[in-house]
Amino acid sequence: MHLYVLLPILAVMLLLQWRKVGMLVWLFVYWIGIFVILKYGFTTPVPQSVISLYMGIITFALIIYISWDKKRFRAVVDPLVAFMTRRRYTVPLVLVVVLIPSLVATSVYLSRTAPVQAPFFARTVHPATPASISAFSTDYDLATLDNPLRPLESDDPQAFARHVANGRAVYYENCHYCHGDDMTGNGQFAHGLNPIPTNFADSGTIAMLQESYLFWRIAKGAPGLPEEGGPWESAMPVWENFLTEEEIWEVVLFLYDFTDQRPRAREEVH
Amino acid sequence: MRKALLIASVAGWTIGWSAAQPQPDLGSEQQRAAGKILYDQYCSQCHGEKGDGLGVAAPYLKPKPRDFTRGKFKIRTTPTGAVPSHEDLKEIIRRGMPYTSMPDWPQFSDQELSNLAYYIKTFADDFEDPAAYGDSLQIPSPPSPSQESIDRGRQLYLNMGCVRCHGDVGRGDGSAAREQTDDWGYHLRPADMTKPWTFRGGNQREDVYRTFMTGLNGTPMPSYADESTLAPEDRWPLVDYVFSLSESPEPNYASLLKAVPAQGPIDSEGGLEQFETAPLARFPLVGQIVERGRNFYPAVVDVEVKAIYNNEDIAFLVEWNDVFAETQGSNDPSLAVPAWDPEAEDKFELLKPPAASASPSASDDPFADAEAADPFADQQQAADPFAEDQPTAATSSSVRATPYSDAVAIQFPQQIPSGNPKPYFVFGDAQKPVELWFTDLSNNIPQLYLGRGSVSLNPSDSGEPYEVKSSFDQGRWSVFFKRKRTSRRSISFQEGGFVPIAFSVWDGFNHERGNKRGLTSWFSLYLEPSQKPSVIAPMVQNGLTILVLQVLIIFGVRRKFAQRTEE
């Protein structure tokens, strides 16, 4: 996120909640503010098609919001009607009437002459897990699956350290080419992959996942993803082809150990 | 040997080299201990706990992680043969070595880098010997290049013998390129000057200046610091020439391949000129390490592609740089590759026994425990029905022979996907197959393959036939593919349409065959319409529509609220 874009806009939005301004101004500021955040607020640019989609939804939501309440509706419509009917607004009205079509024409020009962009697929980075998977000729129920080595952390720290060390070997024989030596996702081959390999050091990845989720992703790789995850384009290999079940649990331990993070605890179902 | 070298060239070095450190700077006990903690956590998996380059990851890497016990470092400001300065070590750790597995470490503070450097120095005795040090090269600020200096540089490039290793136009394909090895005996490809972004020591003009002034220790890349060989005023011209061989210091990788309308009929005998108007798209290749038959160090790092079309045909020009055209032997995408075996790989990578000074003692034989290092060797071997298909290379000769030829394939989905789901990018899947327009460059026979996954790649004669023509010139393969643009048996290429496209390249010299290859992700092919539709018409149309709408609304509002206007 570009905070220098996000923070001023949020500040203005907050200010509007405090100070009384016309409904029309409020509407205008919110619409433009959200657009600017989507367009310029993100470090990796959001594709135009996604922005259009979101703005469509936002516009719809705003319209519903203002037409919900009579007073609010009037507060928006009255100034508009006044602008269109009062004589003293004639000059600005003519200006606006000319300006809007010229803006539309300009945007048509820009979009037609813009360099073509490859079709973009907005994949879901963390899709929901399947209920169960089968690997190593076993069926695993992902809702109840736990890392069998995790209890050693408190029960037998020495054995635990041995498993972490094995996980380290597994990682540096198999994973660093993509996920990087320091797990930031910038391995030697990362520049040739799309989507890019996950950055495990980022607190938004493995720290918010359960170990069973990682077991699924590692054992089943990209082809195991549901359609919204884009199983056809991710390079994440199917590790059940190369590793044993124990090795997968060991490398999971190592991912958390190296990045100093903890897996998300499973919510207790009552 | 090293000292003799040092003394011999001291006279020439006094100008332009800064004063030597009188006493080696080995840091304090605490600094080395702090360095060890970082090293064990971040470096030992490659460089080994004892600094011998034998970490767990090492059998899978090429170039090999540096063996610090030998005291030989490539990127230095110190004279050839000398150990690097403290700053040199910090700098190379910070920047890393591009296109190798040696990562950059921008996250370390100056202090941490310094501690790491102190710890690395404990592995080799040379760092304790004041005579092993040399003065650091002071690089003057570069003058701006001119045609004159580039021409002068070209002369030097030829006269000084750079051409012998790096090739006439710098593609790393010189006459001596095939037999270059590092001091450990591993084959080493001379740098490809047309891709400065792959330079281990950086892509700036100062970096190249430093490279040929100090040489890369442990490699055949020599030092040209001696003023009787290379006069000081000739150094920048040589740099200018090196950079004139590339279009840009950055790769500028593409994600879209634009096919443009051809000027006339497309002719497979028509030569490369037909592609002159087509924009170039450079796609990064990575090793196929997703499916069995993994390729951890592909020899080719990118393909450069152009495409043209007319009403009948579409044609692709796929080009890449290669040290040598392997046109003996054969290749095919479905060749079985035995399980990764570091020992076999190493035997094959080693062109000659390690240099005398670097000959490993029995105890640190790099291959002694290679078998144990592969946790799934048996697993794979058992699963591989063709396990006995071992490489038959004659490893005894100084230049390795290979039974595999160079080859290339363009990959398309068998059907253009209507929505998002595409075939799996690694050779398709059971539901959504891919087509591989394959050709073995030993015979140039176009052979279509149908891929339903990496274990199910089969020759097919049901698709639309295509033509192939290839040439190899000065370290560069140019392969021309041509096919009918529309087809009933296969995909059609529509004007204004997008088609997923991917590439595979096999370098026979690197023993690449079957699934052991370099490959790309899916990219997009776009056929730029031959008639550019006018922009004015839709502009006017849209503008007018909005204008009329506005006027209607305003009049409507005015009528309805007429009374209020009168107020």
mmCIF file of C-alpha atoms in Angstrom, chain B residues 6 16 24 73 77 79 92 101 162 192 237 262 287 337 339 367 383 398 407 449 476 480 525 551:
data_model
loop_
_atom_site.group_PDB
_atom_site.id
_atom_site.type_symbol
_atom_site.label_atom_id
_atom_site.label_comp_id
_atom_site.label_asym_id
_atom_site.label_seq_id
_atom_site.Cartn_x
_atom_site.Cartn_y
_atom_site.Cartn_z
ATOM 1 C CA LEU B 6 51.956 -9.997 -7.565
ATOM 2 C CA GLY B 16 45.538 3.740 -10.030
ATOM 3 C CA PRO B 24 45.107 -7.804 7.595
ATOM 4 C CA PHE B 73 37.070 -14.884 -5.106
ATOM 5 C CA THR B 77 39.052 -4.669 -6.643
ATOM 6 C CA PRO B 79 44.931 -7.592 -8.210
ATOM 7 C CA ILE B 92 29.477 -8.879 -3.143
ATOM 8 C CA SER B 101 21.885 -19.055 -6.807
ATOM 9 C CA CYS B 162 38.687 -11.470 -25.647
ATOM 10 C CA ASP B 192 27.455 -13.420 -22.847
ATOM 11 C CA PRO B 237 37.171 2.227 -24.926
ATOM 12 C CA ALA B 262 3.766 -9.052 -42.925
ATOM 13 C CA GLY B 287 14.712 -24.652 -15.406
ATOM 14 C CA VAL B 337 15.322 -38.666 -17.920
ATOM 15 C CA ALA B 339 16.224 -39.443 -11.541
ATOM 16 C CA PHE B 367 30.977 -36.469 -4.492
ATOM 17 C CA ALA B 383 8.972 -44.936 -10.598
ATOM 18 C CA SER B 398 38.375 -32.614 -22.237
ATOM 19 C CA ALA B 407 15.882 -28.496 -29.820
ATOM 20 C CA TYR B 449 3.550 -33.316 -30.026
ATOM 21 C CA ARG B 476 22.830 -17.719 -31.944
ATOM 22 C CA PHE B 480 11.653 -20.034 -38.137
ATOM 23 C CA LEU B 525 0.334 -13.803 -28.396
ATOM 24 C CA VAL B 551 -29.561 18.182 -23.298
#
